[in-house]
Short mmCIF file of N, CA and C in Angstrom, two decimals:
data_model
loop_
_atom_site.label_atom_id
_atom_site.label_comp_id
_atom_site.label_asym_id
_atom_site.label_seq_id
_atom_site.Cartn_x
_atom_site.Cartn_y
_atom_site.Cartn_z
N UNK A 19 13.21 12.73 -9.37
CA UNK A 19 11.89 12.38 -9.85
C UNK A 19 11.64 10.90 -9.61
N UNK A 20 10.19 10.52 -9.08
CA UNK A 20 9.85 9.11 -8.77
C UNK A 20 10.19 8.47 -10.19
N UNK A 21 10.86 7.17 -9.58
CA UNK A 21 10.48 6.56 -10.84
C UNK A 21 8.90 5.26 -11.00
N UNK A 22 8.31 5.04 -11.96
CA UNK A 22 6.89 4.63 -11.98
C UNK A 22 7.15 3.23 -12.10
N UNK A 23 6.54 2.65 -11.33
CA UNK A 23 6.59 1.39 -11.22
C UNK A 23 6.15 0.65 -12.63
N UNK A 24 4.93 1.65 -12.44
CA UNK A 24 3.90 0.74 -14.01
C UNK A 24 3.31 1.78 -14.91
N UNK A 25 3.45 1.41 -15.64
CA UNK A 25 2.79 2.51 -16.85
C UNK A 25 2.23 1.81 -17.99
N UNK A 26 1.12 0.94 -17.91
CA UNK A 26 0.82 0.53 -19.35
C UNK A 26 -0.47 0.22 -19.31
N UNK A 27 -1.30 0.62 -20.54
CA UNK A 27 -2.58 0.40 -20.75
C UNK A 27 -3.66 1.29 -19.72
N UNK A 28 -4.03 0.46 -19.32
CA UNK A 28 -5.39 0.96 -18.32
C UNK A 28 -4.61 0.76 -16.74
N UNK A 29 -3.51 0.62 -16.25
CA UNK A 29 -3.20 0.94 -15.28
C UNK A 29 -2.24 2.31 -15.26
N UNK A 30 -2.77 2.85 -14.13
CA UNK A 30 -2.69 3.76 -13.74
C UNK A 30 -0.57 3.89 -13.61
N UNK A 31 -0.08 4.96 -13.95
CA UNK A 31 1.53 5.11 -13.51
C UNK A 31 1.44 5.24 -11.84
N UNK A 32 2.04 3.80 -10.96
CA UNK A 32 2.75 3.91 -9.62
C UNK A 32 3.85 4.38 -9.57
N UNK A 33 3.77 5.38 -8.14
CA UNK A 33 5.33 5.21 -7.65
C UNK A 33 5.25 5.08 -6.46
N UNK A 34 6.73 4.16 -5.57
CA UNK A 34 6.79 4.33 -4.43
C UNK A 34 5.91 5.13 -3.49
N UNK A 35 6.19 6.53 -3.86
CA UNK A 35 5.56 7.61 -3.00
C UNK A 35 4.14 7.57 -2.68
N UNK A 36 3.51 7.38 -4.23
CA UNK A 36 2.18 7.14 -3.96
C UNK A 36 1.48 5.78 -3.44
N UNK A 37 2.13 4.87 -3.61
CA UNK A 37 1.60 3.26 -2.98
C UNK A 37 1.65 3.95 -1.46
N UNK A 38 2.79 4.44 -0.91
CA UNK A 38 3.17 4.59 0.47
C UNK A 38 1.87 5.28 0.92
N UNK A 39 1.25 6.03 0.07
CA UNK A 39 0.64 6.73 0.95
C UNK A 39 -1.23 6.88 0.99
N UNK A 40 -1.25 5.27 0.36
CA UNK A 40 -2.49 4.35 0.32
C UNK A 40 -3.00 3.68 1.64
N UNK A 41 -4.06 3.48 2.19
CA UNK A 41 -4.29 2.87 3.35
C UNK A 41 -4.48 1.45 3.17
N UNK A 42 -4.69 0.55 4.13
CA UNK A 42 -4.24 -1.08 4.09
C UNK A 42 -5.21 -1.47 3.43
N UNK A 43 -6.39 -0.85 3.45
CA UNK A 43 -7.49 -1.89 2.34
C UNK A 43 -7.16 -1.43 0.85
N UNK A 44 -7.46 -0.16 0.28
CA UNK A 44 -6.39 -0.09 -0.50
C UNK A 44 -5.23 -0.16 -1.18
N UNK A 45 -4.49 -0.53 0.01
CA UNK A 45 -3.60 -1.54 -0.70
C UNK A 45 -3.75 -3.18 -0.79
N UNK A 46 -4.40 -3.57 -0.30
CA UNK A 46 -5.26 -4.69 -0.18
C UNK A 46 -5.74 -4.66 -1.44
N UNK A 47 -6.87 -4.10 -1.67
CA UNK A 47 -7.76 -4.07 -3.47
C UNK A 47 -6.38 -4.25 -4.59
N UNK A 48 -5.19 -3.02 -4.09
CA UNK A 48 -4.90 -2.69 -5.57
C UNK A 48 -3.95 -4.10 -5.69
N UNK A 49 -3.44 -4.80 -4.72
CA UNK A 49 -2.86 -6.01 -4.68
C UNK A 49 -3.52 -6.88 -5.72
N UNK A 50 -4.97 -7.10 -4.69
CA UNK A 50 -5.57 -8.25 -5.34
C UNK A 50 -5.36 -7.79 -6.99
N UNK A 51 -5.80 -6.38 -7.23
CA UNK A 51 -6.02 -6.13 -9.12
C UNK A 51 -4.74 -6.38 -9.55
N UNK A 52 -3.60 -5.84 -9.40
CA UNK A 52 -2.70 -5.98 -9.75
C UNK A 52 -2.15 -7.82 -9.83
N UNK A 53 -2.46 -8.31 -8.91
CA UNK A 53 -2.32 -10.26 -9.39
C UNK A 53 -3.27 -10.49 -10.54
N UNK A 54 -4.26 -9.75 -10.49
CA UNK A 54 -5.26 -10.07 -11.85
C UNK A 54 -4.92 -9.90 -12.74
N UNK A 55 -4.37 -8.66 -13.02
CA UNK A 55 -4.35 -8.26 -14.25
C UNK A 55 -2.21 -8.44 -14.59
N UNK A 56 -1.81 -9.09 -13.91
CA UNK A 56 -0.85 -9.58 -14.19
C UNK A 56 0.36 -8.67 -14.00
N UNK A 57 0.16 -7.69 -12.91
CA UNK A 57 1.69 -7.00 -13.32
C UNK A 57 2.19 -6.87 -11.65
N UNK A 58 3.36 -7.52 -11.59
CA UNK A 58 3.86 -8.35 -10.53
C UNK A 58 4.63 -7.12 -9.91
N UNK A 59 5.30 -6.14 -10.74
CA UNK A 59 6.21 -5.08 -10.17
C UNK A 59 5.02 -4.11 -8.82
N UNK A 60 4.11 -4.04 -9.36
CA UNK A 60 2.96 -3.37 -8.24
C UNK A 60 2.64 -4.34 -6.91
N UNK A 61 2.29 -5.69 -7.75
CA UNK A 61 1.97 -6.21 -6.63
C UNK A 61 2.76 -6.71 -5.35
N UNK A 62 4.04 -7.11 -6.38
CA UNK A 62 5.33 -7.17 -5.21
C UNK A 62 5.68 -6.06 -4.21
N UNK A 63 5.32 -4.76 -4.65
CA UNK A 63 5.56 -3.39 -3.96
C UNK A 63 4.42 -3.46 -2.65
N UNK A 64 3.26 -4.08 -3.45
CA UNK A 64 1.97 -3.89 -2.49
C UNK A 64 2.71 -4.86 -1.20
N UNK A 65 2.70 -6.13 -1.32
CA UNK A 65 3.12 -6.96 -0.68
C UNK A 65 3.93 -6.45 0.88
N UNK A 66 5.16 -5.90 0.23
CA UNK A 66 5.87 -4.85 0.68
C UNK A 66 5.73 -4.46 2.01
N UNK A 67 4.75 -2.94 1.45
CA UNK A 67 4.22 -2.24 1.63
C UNK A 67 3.58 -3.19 3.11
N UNK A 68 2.44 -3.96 3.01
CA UNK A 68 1.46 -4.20 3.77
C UNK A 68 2.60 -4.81 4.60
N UNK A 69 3.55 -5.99 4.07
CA UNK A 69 4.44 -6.59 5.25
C UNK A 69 4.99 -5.53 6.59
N UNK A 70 5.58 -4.68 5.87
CA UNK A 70 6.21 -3.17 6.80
C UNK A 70 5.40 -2.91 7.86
N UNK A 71 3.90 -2.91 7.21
CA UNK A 71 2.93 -1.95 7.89
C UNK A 71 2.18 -3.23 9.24
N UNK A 72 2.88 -4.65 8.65
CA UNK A 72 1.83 -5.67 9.80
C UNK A 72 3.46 -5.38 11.09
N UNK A 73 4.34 -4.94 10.45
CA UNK A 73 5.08 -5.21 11.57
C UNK A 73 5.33 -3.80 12.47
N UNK A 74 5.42 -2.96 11.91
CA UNK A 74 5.47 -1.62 13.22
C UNK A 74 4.37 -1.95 13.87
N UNK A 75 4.94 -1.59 15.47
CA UNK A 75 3.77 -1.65 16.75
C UNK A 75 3.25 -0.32 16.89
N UNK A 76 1.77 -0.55 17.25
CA UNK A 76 0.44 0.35 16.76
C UNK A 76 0.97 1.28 17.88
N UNK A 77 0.89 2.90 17.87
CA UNK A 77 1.27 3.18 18.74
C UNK A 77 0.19 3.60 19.99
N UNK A 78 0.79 3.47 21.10
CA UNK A 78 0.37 2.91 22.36
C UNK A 78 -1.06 4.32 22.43
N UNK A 79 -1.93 3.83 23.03
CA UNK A 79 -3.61 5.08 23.19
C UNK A 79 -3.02 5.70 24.46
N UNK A 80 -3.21 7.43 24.42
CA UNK A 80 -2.91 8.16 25.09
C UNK A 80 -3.85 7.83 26.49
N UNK A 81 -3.28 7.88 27.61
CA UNK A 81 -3.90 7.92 29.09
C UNK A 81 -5.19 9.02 28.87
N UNK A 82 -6.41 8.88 29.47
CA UNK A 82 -7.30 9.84 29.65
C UNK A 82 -7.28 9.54 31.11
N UNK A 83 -7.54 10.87 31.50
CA UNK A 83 -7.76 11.13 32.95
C UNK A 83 -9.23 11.25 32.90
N UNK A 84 -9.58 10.89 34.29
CA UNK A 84 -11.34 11.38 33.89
C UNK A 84 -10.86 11.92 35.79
N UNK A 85 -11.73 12.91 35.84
CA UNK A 85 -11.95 14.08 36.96
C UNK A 85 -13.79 13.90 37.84
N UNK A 86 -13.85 13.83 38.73
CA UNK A 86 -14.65 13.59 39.19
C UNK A 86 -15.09 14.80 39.54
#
């Protein structure tokens, strides 16, 4: 079972699994909220997260043939 990053008040329970499977502006927003509202275990994850994702290379656009 995941374990939850955060669980208190008005934020929502994270886990790994689910940050992972947020897209970059979204994780972008929940970054920025998470520095706001002060809880560093999310935002450090976010951080993470986005670092991983600036470094894999985009993968390469399939050849189109065009036919005359």
């Amino acid at each position: 079972m995941p374990q939850p990053l955060a669980a208190r008040g008005r934020i929502t329970t994270w886990t790994k699994e689910k940050l992972s499977t947020l897209s970059k502006i979204e994780l972008t927003q929940l970054l920025e909220n998470a520095e706001r509202l002060k809880e560093p275990e999310v935002a450090a994850f976010c951080r993470e997260l986005l670092s991983e994702r600036r470094k894999k290379p985009k993968p390469a656009a399939a050849p189109t043939s065009r036919r005359a």
